[in-house]
mmCIF file of C-alpha atoms in Angstrom:
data_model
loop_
_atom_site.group_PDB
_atom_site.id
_atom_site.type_symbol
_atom_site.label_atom_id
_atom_site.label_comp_id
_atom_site.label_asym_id
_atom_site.label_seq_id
_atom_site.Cartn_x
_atom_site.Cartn_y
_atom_site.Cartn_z
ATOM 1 C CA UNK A 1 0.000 0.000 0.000
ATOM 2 C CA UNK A 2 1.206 3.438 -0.710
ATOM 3 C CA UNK A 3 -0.186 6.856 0.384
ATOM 4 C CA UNK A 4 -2.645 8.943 -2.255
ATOM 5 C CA UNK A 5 -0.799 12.227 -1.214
ATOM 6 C CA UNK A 6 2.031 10.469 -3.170
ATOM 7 C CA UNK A 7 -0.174 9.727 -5.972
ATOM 8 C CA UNK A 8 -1.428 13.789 -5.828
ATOM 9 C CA UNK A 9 1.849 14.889 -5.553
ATOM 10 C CA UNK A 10 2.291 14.459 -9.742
ATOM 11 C CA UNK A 11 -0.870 16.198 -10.581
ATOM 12 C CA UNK A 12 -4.729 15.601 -10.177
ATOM 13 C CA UNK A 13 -6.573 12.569 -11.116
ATOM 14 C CA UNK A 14 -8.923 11.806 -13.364
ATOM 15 C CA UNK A 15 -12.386 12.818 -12.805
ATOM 16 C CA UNK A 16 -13.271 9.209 -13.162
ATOM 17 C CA UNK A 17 -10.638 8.329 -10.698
ATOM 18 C CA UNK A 18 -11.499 10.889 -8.736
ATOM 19 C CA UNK A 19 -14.933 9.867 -8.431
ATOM 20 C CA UNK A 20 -13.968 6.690 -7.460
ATOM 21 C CA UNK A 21 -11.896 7.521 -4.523
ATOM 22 C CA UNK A 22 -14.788 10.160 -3.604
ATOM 23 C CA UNK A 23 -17.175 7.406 -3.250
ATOM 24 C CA UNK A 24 -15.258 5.162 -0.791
ATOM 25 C CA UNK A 25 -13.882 8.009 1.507
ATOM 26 C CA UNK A 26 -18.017 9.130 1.764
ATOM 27 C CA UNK A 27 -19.391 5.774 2.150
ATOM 28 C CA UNK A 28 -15.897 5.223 4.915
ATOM 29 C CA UNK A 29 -17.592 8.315 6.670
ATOM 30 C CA UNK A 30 -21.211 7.067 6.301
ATOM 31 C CA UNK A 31 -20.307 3.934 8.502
ATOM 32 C CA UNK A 32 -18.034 5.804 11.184
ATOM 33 C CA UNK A 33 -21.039 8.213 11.752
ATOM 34 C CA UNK A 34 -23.616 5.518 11.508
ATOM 35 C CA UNK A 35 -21.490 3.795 14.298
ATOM 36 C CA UNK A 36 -21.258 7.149 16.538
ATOM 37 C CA UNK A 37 -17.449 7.784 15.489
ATOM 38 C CA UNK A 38 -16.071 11.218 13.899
ATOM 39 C CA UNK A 39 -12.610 11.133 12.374
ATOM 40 C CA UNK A 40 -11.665 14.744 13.323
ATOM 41 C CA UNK A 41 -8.416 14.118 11.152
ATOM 42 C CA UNK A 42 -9.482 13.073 7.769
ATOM 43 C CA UNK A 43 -6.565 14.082 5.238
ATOM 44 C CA UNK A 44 -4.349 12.686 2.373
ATOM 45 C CA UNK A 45 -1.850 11.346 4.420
ATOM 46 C CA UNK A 46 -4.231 9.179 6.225
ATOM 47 C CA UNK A 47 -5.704 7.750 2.964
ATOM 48 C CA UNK A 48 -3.279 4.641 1.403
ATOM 49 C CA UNK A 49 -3.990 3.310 -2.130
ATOM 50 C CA UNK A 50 -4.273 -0.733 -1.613
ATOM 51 C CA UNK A 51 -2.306 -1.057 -4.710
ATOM 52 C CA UNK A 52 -1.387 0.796 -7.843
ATOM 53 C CA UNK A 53 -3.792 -1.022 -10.358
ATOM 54 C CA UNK A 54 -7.121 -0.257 -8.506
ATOM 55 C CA UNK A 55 -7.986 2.853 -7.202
ATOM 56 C CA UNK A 56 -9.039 1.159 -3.696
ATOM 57 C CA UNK A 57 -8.603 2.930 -0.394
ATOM 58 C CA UNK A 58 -7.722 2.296 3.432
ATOM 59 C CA UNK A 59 -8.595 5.149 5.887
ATOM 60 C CA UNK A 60 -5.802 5.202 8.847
ATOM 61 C CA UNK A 61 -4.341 6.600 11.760
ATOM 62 C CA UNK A 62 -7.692 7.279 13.924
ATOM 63 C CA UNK A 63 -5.481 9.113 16.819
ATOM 64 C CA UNK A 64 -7.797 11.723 16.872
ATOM 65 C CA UNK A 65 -11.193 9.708 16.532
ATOM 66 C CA UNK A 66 -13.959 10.095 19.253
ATOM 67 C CA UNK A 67 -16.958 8.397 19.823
ATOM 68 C CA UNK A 68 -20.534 11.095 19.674
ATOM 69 C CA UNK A 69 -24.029 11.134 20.382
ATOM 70 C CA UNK A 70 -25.857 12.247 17.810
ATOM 71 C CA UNK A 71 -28.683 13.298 19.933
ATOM 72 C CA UNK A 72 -27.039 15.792 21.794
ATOM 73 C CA UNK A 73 -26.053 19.525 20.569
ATOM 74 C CA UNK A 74 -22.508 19.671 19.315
ATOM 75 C CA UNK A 75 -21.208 17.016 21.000
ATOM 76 C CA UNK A 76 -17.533 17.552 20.664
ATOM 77 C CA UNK A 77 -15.603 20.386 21.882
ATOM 78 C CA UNK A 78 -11.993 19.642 21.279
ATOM 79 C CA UNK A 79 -9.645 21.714 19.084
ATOM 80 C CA UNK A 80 -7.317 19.206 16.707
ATOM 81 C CA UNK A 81 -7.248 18.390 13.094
ATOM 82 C CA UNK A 82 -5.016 19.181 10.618
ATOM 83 C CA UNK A 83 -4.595 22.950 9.635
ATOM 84 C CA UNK A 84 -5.670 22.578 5.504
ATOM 85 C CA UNK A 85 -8.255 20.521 6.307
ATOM 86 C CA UNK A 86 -9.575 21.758 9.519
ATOM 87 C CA UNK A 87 -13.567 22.813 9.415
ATOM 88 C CA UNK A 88 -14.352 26.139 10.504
ATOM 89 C CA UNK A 89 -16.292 26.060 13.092
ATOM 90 C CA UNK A 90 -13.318 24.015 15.261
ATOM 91 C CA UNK A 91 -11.621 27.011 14.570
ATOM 92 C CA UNK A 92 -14.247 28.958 16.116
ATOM 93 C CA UNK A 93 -14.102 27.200 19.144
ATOM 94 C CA UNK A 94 -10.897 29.522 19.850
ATOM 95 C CA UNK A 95 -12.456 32.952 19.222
ATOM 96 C CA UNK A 96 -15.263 31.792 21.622
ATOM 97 C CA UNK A 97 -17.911 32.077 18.920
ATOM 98 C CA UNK A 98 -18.626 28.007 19.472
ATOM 99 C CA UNK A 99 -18.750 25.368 22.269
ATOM 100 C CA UNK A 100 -18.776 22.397 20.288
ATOM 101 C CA UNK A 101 -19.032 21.157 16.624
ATOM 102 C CA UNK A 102 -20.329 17.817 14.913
ATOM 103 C CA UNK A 103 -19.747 15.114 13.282
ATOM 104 C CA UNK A 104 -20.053 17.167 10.458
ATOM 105 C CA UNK A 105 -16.504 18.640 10.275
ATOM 106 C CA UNK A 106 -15.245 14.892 8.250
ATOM 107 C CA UNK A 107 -17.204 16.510 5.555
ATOM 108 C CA UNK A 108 -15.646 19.462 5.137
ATOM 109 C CA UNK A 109 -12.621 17.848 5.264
ATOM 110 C CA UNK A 110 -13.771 15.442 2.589
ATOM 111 C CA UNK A 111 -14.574 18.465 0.682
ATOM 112 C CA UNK A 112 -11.108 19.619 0.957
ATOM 113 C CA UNK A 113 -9.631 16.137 -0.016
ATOM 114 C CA UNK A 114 -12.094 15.994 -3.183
ATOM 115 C CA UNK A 115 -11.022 19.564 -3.935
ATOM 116 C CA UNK A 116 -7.335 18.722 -3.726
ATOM 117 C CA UNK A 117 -7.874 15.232 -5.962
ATOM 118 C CA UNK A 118 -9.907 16.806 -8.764
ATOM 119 C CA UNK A 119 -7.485 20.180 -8.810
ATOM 120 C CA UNK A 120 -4.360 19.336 -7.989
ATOM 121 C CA UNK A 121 -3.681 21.593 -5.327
ATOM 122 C CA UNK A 122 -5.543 22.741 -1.863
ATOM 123 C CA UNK A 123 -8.415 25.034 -1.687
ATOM 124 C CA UNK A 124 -7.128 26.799 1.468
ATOM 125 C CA UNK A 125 -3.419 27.885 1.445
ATOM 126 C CA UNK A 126 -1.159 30.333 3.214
ATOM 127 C CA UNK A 127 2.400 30.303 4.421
ATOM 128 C CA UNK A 128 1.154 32.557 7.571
ATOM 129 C CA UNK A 129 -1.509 30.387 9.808
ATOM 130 C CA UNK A 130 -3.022 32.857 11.145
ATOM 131 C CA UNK A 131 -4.451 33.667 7.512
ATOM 132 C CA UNK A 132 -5.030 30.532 6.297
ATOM 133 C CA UNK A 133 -7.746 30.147 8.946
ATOM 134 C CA UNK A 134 -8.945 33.289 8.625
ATOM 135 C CA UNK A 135 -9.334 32.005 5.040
ATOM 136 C CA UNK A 136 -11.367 28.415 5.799
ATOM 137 C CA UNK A 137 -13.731 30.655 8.305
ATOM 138 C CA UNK A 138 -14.848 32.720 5.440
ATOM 139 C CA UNK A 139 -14.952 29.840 3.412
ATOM 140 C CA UNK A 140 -12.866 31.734 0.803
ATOM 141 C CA UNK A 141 -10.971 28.128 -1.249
ATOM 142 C CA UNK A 142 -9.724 29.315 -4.231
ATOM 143 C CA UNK A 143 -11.195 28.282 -7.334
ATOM 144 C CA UNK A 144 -9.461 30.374 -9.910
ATOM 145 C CA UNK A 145 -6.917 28.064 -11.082
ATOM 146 C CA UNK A 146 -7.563 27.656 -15.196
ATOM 147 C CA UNK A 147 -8.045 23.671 -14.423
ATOM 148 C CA UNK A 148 -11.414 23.896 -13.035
ATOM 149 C CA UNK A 149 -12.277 25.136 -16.770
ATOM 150 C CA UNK A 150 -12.135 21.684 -17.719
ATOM 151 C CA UNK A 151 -13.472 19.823 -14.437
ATOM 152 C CA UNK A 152 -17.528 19.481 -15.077
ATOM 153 C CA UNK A 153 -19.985 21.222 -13.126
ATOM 154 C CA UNK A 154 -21.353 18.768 -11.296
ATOM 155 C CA UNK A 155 -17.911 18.239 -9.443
ATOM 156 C CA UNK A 156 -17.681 21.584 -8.930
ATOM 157 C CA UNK A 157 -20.597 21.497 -7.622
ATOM 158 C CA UNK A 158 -20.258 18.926 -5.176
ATOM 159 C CA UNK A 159 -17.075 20.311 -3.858
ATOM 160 C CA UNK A 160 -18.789 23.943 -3.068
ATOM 161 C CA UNK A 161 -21.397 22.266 -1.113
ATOM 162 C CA UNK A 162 -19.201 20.466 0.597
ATOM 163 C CA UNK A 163 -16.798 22.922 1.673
ATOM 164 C CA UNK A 164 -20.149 25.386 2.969
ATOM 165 C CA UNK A 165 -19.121 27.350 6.431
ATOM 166 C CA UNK A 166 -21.964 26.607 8.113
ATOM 167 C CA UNK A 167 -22.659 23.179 8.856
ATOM 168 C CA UNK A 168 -25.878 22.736 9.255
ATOM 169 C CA UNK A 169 -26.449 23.742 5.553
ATOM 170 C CA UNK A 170 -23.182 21.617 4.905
ATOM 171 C CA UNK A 171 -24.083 17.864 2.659
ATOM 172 C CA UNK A 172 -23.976 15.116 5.025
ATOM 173 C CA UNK A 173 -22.344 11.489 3.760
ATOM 174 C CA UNK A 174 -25.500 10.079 2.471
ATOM 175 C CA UNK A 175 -26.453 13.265 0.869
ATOM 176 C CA UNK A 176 -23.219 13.696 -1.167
ATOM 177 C CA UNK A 177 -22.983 9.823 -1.887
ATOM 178 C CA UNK A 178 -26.113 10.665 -4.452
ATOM 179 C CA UNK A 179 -24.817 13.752 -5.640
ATOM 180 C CA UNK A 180 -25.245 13.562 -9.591
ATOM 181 C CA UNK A 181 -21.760 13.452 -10.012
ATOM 182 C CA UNK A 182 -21.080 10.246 -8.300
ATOM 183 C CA UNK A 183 -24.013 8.523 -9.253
ATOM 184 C CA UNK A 184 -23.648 9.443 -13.233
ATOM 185 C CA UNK A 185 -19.450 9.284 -13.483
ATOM 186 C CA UNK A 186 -19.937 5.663 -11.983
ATOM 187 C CA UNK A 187 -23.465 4.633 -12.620
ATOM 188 C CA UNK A 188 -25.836 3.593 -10.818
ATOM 189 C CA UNK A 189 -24.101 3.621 -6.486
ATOM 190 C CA UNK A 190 -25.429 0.895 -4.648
ATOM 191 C CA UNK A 191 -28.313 1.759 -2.262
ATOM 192 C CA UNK A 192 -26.982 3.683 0.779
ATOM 193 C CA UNK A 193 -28.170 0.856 3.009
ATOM 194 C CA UNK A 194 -26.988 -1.929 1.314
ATOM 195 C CA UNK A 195 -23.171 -0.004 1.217
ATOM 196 C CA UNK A 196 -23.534 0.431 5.067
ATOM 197 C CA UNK A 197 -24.171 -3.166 5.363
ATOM 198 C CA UNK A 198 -21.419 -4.398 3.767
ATOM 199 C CA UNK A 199 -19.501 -2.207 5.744
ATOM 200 C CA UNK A 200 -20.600 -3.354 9.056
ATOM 201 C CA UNK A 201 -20.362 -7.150 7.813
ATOM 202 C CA UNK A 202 -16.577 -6.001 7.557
ATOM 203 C CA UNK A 203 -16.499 -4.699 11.741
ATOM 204 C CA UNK A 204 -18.158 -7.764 12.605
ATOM 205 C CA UNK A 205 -15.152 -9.265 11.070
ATOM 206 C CA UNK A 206 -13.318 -8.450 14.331
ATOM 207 C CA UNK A 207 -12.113 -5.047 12.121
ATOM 208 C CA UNK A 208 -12.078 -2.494 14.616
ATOM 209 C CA UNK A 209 -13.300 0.906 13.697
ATOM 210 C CA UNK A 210 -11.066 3.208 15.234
ATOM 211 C CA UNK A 211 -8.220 1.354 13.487
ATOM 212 C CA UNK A 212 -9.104 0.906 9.855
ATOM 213 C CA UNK A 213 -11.916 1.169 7.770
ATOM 214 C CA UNK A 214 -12.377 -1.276 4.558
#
């Protein structure tokens, strides 16, 4: 197995590829929020290709993992993460403008891994840290590269609603796993239930979640 930030490292992928990889990381999120588990510390380096003829995934390194209820009110209220793929409202947390946040800051990191495999570079960059964050809590990724001319609107599309500042408003893993551009680059996805089976047939294989998901 090798890591995808090697793979992104010598350009963007494919759409198709892209799409591909998309699909897995979503449906990986699907089952660790269906089980009560947010990554907090979803990036490239944590993503390993299984080999270099498929385009097959393995999520890792869950350090930063925690266990939610998803009835109460932001249930998490620790700052960590990774600072280009951070959500915004963890941010928050240090200008006092938040308690907690949700399960829903995986997908705006998902947003910015998407972003990053169909462009070729990250949405949110800055040498000074202070201004990169200042940057994710506007929301302001930067789009004007000339190779989003040629990436289809429906990605695009996908990747802006991903990468939305507010989460509540934010697409949640089932919601982007039947986002037209998944479901017409690959045809028709498999039902959302039947993927989250198939999933949890592979933890009642004695795989344990906060290690790896398959």
């Amino acid at each position: 197995m090798y890591g995808l930030l090697r793979v992104t490292e010598v350009g963007r992928l494919t759409e198709s590829a892209a799409a591909e990889i998309a699909f897995q990381l979503l449906s990986s999120i699907a089952y660790l929020h269906a089980n009560g588990i947010c990554s907090r510390d979803l990036k490239l380096e944590n993503i390993l290709m299984v080999d270099k003829k498929s385009n097959r995934i393995k999520i890792i390194d869950f350090g930063l993992s925690r266990f939610f209820d998803p009835s109460a009110c932001n249930p998490l209220s620790t700052m960590c993460g990774s600072p280009q793929y951070v959500a915004p409202e963890i941010l928050e947390l240090a200008d006092n403008n938040r308690t907690g946040y949700t399960e829903a800051v995986d997908m705006w990191s998902a947003g910015v891994i998407i972003f990053i495999l169909l462009a070729g570079y990250a949405p949110f960059d800055d040498d000074n840290d202070v201004m990169l964050y200042q940057k994710i809590k506007r929301g302001e990724h930067d789009m004007g590269d000339s190779v989003w001319d040629v990436i289809s609107p429906d990605a695009r599309d996908l990747v802006e609603k991903l990468l939305v500042v507010d989460p509540l408003v934010r697409l949640s893993p089932q919601q982007a796993l039947m986002h037209p551009w998944l479901q017409n680059t690959l045809g028709p996805c498999p039902a959302i239930g039947q993927d989250l089976q198939k999933l949890n047939y592979c933890h009642q294989q004695q795989l344990h979640p906060c290690q790896e998901v398959c």
